[in-house]
Short mmCIF file of C-alpha atoms and ligand atoms in Angstrom, two decimals:
data_model
loop_
_atom_site.label_atom_id
_atom_site.label_comp_id
_atom_site.label_asym_id
_atom_site.label_seq_id
_atom_site.Cartn_x
_atom_site.Cartn_y
_atom_site.Cartn_z
CA UNK A 1 -23.16 -13.02 -8.29
CA UNK A 2 -20.59 -15.78 -8.13
CA UNK A 3 -18.01 -13.56 -9.86
CA UNK A 4 -17.86 -11.13 -6.95
CA UNK A 5 -14.92 -11.76 -4.60
CA UNK A 6 -16.94 -11.94 -1.41
CA UNK A 7 -14.33 -14.10 0.26
CA UNK A 8 -10.93 -15.59 -0.26
CA UNK A 9 -8.53 -17.78 1.68
CA UNK A 10 -4.81 -17.73 2.13
CA UNK A 11 -3.67 -21.21 1.10
CA UNK A 12 -0.35 -23.06 1.10
CA UNK A 13 0.95 -20.40 3.43
CA UNK A 14 1.49 -17.72 0.83
CA UNK A 15 -1.11 -17.71 -1.95
CA UNK A 16 -4.76 -16.75 -2.34
CA UNK A 17 -7.23 -19.42 -3.42
CA UNK A 18 -8.58 -16.91 -5.91
CA UNK A 19 -6.89 -13.91 -7.42
CA UNK A 20 -7.03 -12.02 -10.71
CA UNK A 21 -3.51 -10.78 -11.12
CA UNK A 22 -0.11 -12.08 -10.06
CA UNK A 23 2.80 -9.63 -10.01
CA UNK A 24 6.34 -11.03 -9.83
CA UNK A 25 9.34 -8.91 -8.92
CA UNK A 26 12.55 -10.85 -9.54
CA UNK A 27 15.93 -9.28 -8.75
CA UNK A 28 16.48 -8.24 -12.39
CA UNK A 29 13.50 -5.87 -12.21
CA UNK A 30 14.80 -4.10 -9.09
CA UNK A 31 17.97 -2.40 -10.34
CA UNK A 32 18.82 0.62 -8.19
CA UNK A 33 16.56 -0.46 -5.32
CA UNK A 34 19.23 -1.84 -3.01
CA UNK A 35 21.94 0.42 -1.60
CA UNK A 36 24.88 -1.86 -2.43
CA UNK A 37 24.98 -1.88 -6.25
CA UNK A 38 27.97 -4.26 -6.38
CA UNK A 39 26.32 -6.81 -4.11
CA UNK A 40 23.22 -6.54 -6.33
CA UNK A 41 25.24 -7.30 -9.48
CA UNK A 42 27.04 -10.21 -7.80
CA UNK A 43 23.77 -11.76 -6.65
CA UNK A 44 22.14 -11.27 -10.05
CA UNK A 45 25.10 -12.96 -11.77
CA UNK A 46 24.33 -16.07 -9.69
CA UNK A 47 20.67 -16.16 -10.74
CA UNK A 48 17.52 -14.08 -10.97
CA UNK A 49 16.01 -14.74 -7.54
CA UNK A 50 12.39 -13.86 -6.86
CA UNK A 51 12.31 -11.01 -4.32
CA UNK A 52 8.57 -10.48 -3.96
CA UNK A 53 5.17 -11.31 -5.40
CA UNK A 54 1.72 -9.78 -5.14
CA UNK A 55 -1.63 -11.54 -5.67
CA UNK A 56 -4.34 -9.00 -6.45
CA UNK A 57 -8.10 -9.36 -6.30
CA UNK A 58 -9.27 -7.01 -9.03
CA UNK A 59 -12.06 -4.51 -8.43
CA UNK A 60 -12.87 -1.30 -10.30
CA UNK A 61 -10.30 1.45 -9.65
CA UNK A 62 -12.76 3.90 -8.17
CA UNK A 63 -13.52 5.54 -4.85
CA UNK A 64 -15.81 3.42 -2.71
CA UNK A 65 -14.09 0.20 -3.77
CA UNK A 66 -11.33 -1.52 -1.82
CA UNK A 67 -8.43 -3.20 -3.58
CA UNK A 68 -7.21 -6.22 -1.66
CA UNK A 69 -4.55 -8.83 -2.08
CA UNK A 70 -1.60 -10.64 -0.64
CA UNK A 71 1.98 -9.41 -0.62
CA UNK A 72 4.72 -12.05 -0.30
CA UNK A 73 8.28 -10.85 0.29
CA UNK A 74 10.72 -13.75 0.19
CA UNK A 75 13.61 -13.99 2.65
CA UNK A 76 17.04 -12.82 1.52
CA UNK A 77 19.50 -9.96 1.56
CA UNK A 78 21.46 -7.93 -0.97
CA UNK A 79 24.70 -7.10 0.79
CA UNK A 80 23.35 -6.55 4.29
CA UNK A 81 20.03 -5.14 3.13
CA UNK A 82 16.93 -7.27 3.55
CA UNK A 83 14.67 -8.14 0.61
CA UNK A 84 11.90 -5.55 0.36
CA UNK A 85 9.26 -4.06 -1.92
CA UNK A 86 9.92 -1.01 -4.11
CA UNK A 87 7.69 1.14 -1.94
CA UNK A 88 5.45 3.96 -3.10
CA UNK A 89 3.19 6.87 -2.28
CA UNK A 90 -0.37 6.60 -3.45
CA UNK A 91 -1.03 8.78 -6.49
CA UNK A 92 -4.04 10.18 -4.66
CA UNK A 93 -2.09 11.12 -1.56
CA UNK A 94 -5.14 11.34 0.70
CA UNK A 95 -5.70 7.59 0.69
CA UNK A 96 -4.74 5.23 3.49
CA UNK A 97 -4.04 1.50 3.55
CA UNK A 98 -4.23 -1.33 6.03
CA UNK A 99 -1.98 -4.38 6.22
CA UNK A 100 -2.49 -7.52 8.23
CA UNK A 101 0.36 -9.86 9.09
CA UNK A 102 -0.35 -13.44 7.97
CA UNK A 103 3.05 -15.12 8.21
CA UNK A 104 6.68 -14.25 8.74
CA UNK A 105 8.40 -11.29 10.36
CA UNK A 106 9.25 -7.91 9.01
CA UNK A 107 8.87 -4.19 9.10
CA UNK A 108 6.76 -1.62 7.32
CA UNK A 109 8.90 1.45 6.63
CA UNK A 110 6.89 4.63 6.20
CA UNK A 111 7.71 8.24 5.41
CA UNK A 112 6.07 11.55 4.67
CA UNK A 113 7.10 14.04 2.01
CA UNK A 114 7.62 16.58 4.81
CA UNK A 115 10.41 14.44 6.29
CA UNK A 116 8.63 12.37 8.95
CA UNK A 117 9.34 8.67 9.10
CA UNK A 118 8.00 5.69 11.02
CA UNK A 119 8.49 1.97 11.25
CA UNK A 120 6.02 -0.68 12.37
CA UNK A 121 6.52 -4.35 13.04
CA UNK A 122 4.84 -7.06 10.97
CA UNK A 123 4.01 -10.34 12.66
CA UNK A 124 1.15 -12.81 12.28
CA UNK A 125 -2.07 -11.39 13.68
CA UNK A 126 -0.88 -7.77 13.80
CA UNK A 127 -2.48 -5.03 11.70
CA UNK A 128 -0.56 -1.97 10.53
CA UNK A 129 -2.28 1.21 9.42
CA UNK A 130 -0.71 3.50 6.82
CA UNK A 131 -2.24 6.97 7.14
CA UNK A 132 -2.94 9.13 4.07
CA UNK A 133 0.17 10.74 2.51
CA UNK A 134 2.67 8.20 3.88
CA UNK A 135 4.89 6.19 1.54
CA UNK A 136 5.26 2.55 2.55
CA UNK A 137 7.67 -0.34 1.94
CA UNK A 138 7.54 -3.91 3.31
CA UNK A 139 10.85 -5.42 4.50
CA UNK A 140 11.33 -9.11 5.28
CA UNK A 141 13.68 -9.35 8.27
CA UNK A 142 13.00 -13.06 8.90
CA UNK A 143 14.02 -16.42 7.46
CA UNK A 144 10.66 -17.29 5.90
CA UNK A 145 8.21 -15.56 3.56
CA UNK A 146 6.73 -12.32 4.90
CA UNK A 147 3.05 -12.63 3.98
CA UNK A 148 0.68 -9.70 4.48
CA UNK A 149 -2.87 -8.97 3.41
CA UNK A 150 -3.56 -5.40 2.28
CA UNK A 151 -6.56 -3.23 1.49
CA UNK A 152 -6.62 0.30 0.07
CA UNK A 153 -9.12 2.55 -1.72
CA UNK A 154 -9.87 1.70 -5.33
CA UNK A 155 -8.89 5.11 -6.70
CA UNK A 156 -5.56 5.39 -4.81
CA UNK A 157 -3.15 4.58 -7.67
CA UNK A 158 0.62 4.19 -7.20
CA UNK A 159 3.39 6.77 -7.46
CA UNK A 160 6.78 5.04 -7.52
CA UNK A 161 8.75 8.00 -8.92
CA UNK A 162 9.54 9.89 -5.71
CA UNK A 163 10.89 6.77 -4.03
CA UNK A 164 12.88 5.73 -7.11
CA UNK A 165 14.57 9.14 -7.08
CA UNK A 166 15.28 9.56 -3.37
CA UNK A 167 14.74 6.21 -1.66
CA UNK A 168 13.60 5.93 1.95
CA UNK A 169 15.29 7.82 4.78
CA UNK A 170 16.16 4.58 6.52
CA UNK A 171 17.75 1.38 5.28
CA UNK A 172 17.07 -1.88 7.09
CA UNK A 173 20.37 -3.76 7.35
CA UNK A 174 21.45 -6.90 9.17
CA UNK A 175 24.07 -5.98 11.76
CA UNK A 176 25.33 -8.47 14.37
CA UNK A 177 22.60 -10.84 13.27
CA UNK A 178 19.80 -8.33 13.94
CA UNK A 179 17.84 -5.89 11.78
CA UNK A 180 18.96 -2.32 12.30
CA UNK A 181 17.66 0.96 10.94
CA UNK A 182 20.47 2.94 9.37
CA UNK A 183 20.38 6.45 7.87
CA UNK A 184 20.31 6.33 4.07
CA UNK A 185 23.07 8.67 2.84
CA UNK A 186 21.62 8.61 -0.69
CA UNK A 187 18.31 9.98 0.60
CA UNK A 188 20.10 12.85 2.41
CA UNK A 189 22.09 13.69 -0.76
CA UNK A 190 18.94 13.61 -2.90
CA UNK A 191 17.19 15.97 -0.47
CA UNK A 192 20.07 18.50 -0.62
CA UNK A 193 19.96 18.74 -4.40
CA UNK A 194 16.20 19.20 -4.59
C1 PAN B 1 0.61 -3.09 -1.82
C2 PAN B 1 1.94 -3.09 -2.58
C3 PAN B 1 2.68 -4.41 -2.58
C4 PAN B 1 3.95 -4.35 -3.43
O1 PAN B 1 -0.33 -3.78 -2.57
O2 PAN B 1 1.67 -2.66 -3.88
O3 PAN B 1 3.02 -4.75 -1.28
O4 PAN B 1 4.73 -3.22 -3.14
P1 PAN B 1 5.10 -2.15 -4.27
O5 PAN B 1 3.82 -1.73 -4.92
O6 PAN B 1 5.76 -1.04 -3.54
O7 PAN B 1 5.99 -2.83 -5.26
C5 PAN B 1 0.21 -1.64 -1.65
O8 PAN B 1 0.75 -0.94 -0.85
N1 PAN B 1 -0.71 -1.17 -2.48
O9 PAN B 1 -1.09 0.12 -2.46
ZN1 ZN B 2 0.04 1.19 -1.08
#
C-alpha cells in the first residue's frame, strides 16, 4: 500500500516531496512558441533558461484515475511576452481539469475550437476550472515562480498540434508595466487559411 500516492506536499515553495516524473522545458525546446522570434533567438544566444517544469505523480492512464502534479512556470519574458506553457487541448476533448494556485501570480488562457476564449487569474488559494473541450495555457505575469497544482482524468491525453499550428487567440504582453491581452495576428492568419 505504501506505493500509492495517497498524499503529497509542496515543499521548498515549488516542488513535490514525492513525484514520479519531472518534465523540464528550457527555452531551446520552445522554438516557435513566443510571438517575437528575434527576441527568442537573442535570449537563447545568452543562455538556455528554464521556462517551466512539471512534477507528475504517475497513475495509470485510464478513466476513473486522476493525474495530478505541480506546474512551475518561472518568471521572465521573451520580448514583451511572459513565460508560459505550450498549452494544449486534451486528446479526449470531453475531459476537464482543475488547477489550484499555490504560489505566484498569473493567468490561465483558455480557448475553444469554435472560437470562444476566456482568461482566469491564478493566485495562491484560487482554483480555476477548465471545462471539457477548452485548450489551456499557464502564463506567469509575476516576478516569482507561478506554482499551480493540477488534476485531470487519467485517459485525457494531450494534443499539442492544434496550438502549435495556430497558437492562442490572445497573447499576454507586458505593456506599461502591466500584463495586457493582445490579439494574436498569427492566430487570425492561421484561421483564414484553414
Ligand atoms: C498540465 C500541463 C502543464 C504543462 O499538467 O501539462 O501545466 O503545460 P503543457 O502540457 O501545455 O506543456 C495539464 O494541463 N495537463 O493536462
Ligand atoms: Zn491539460
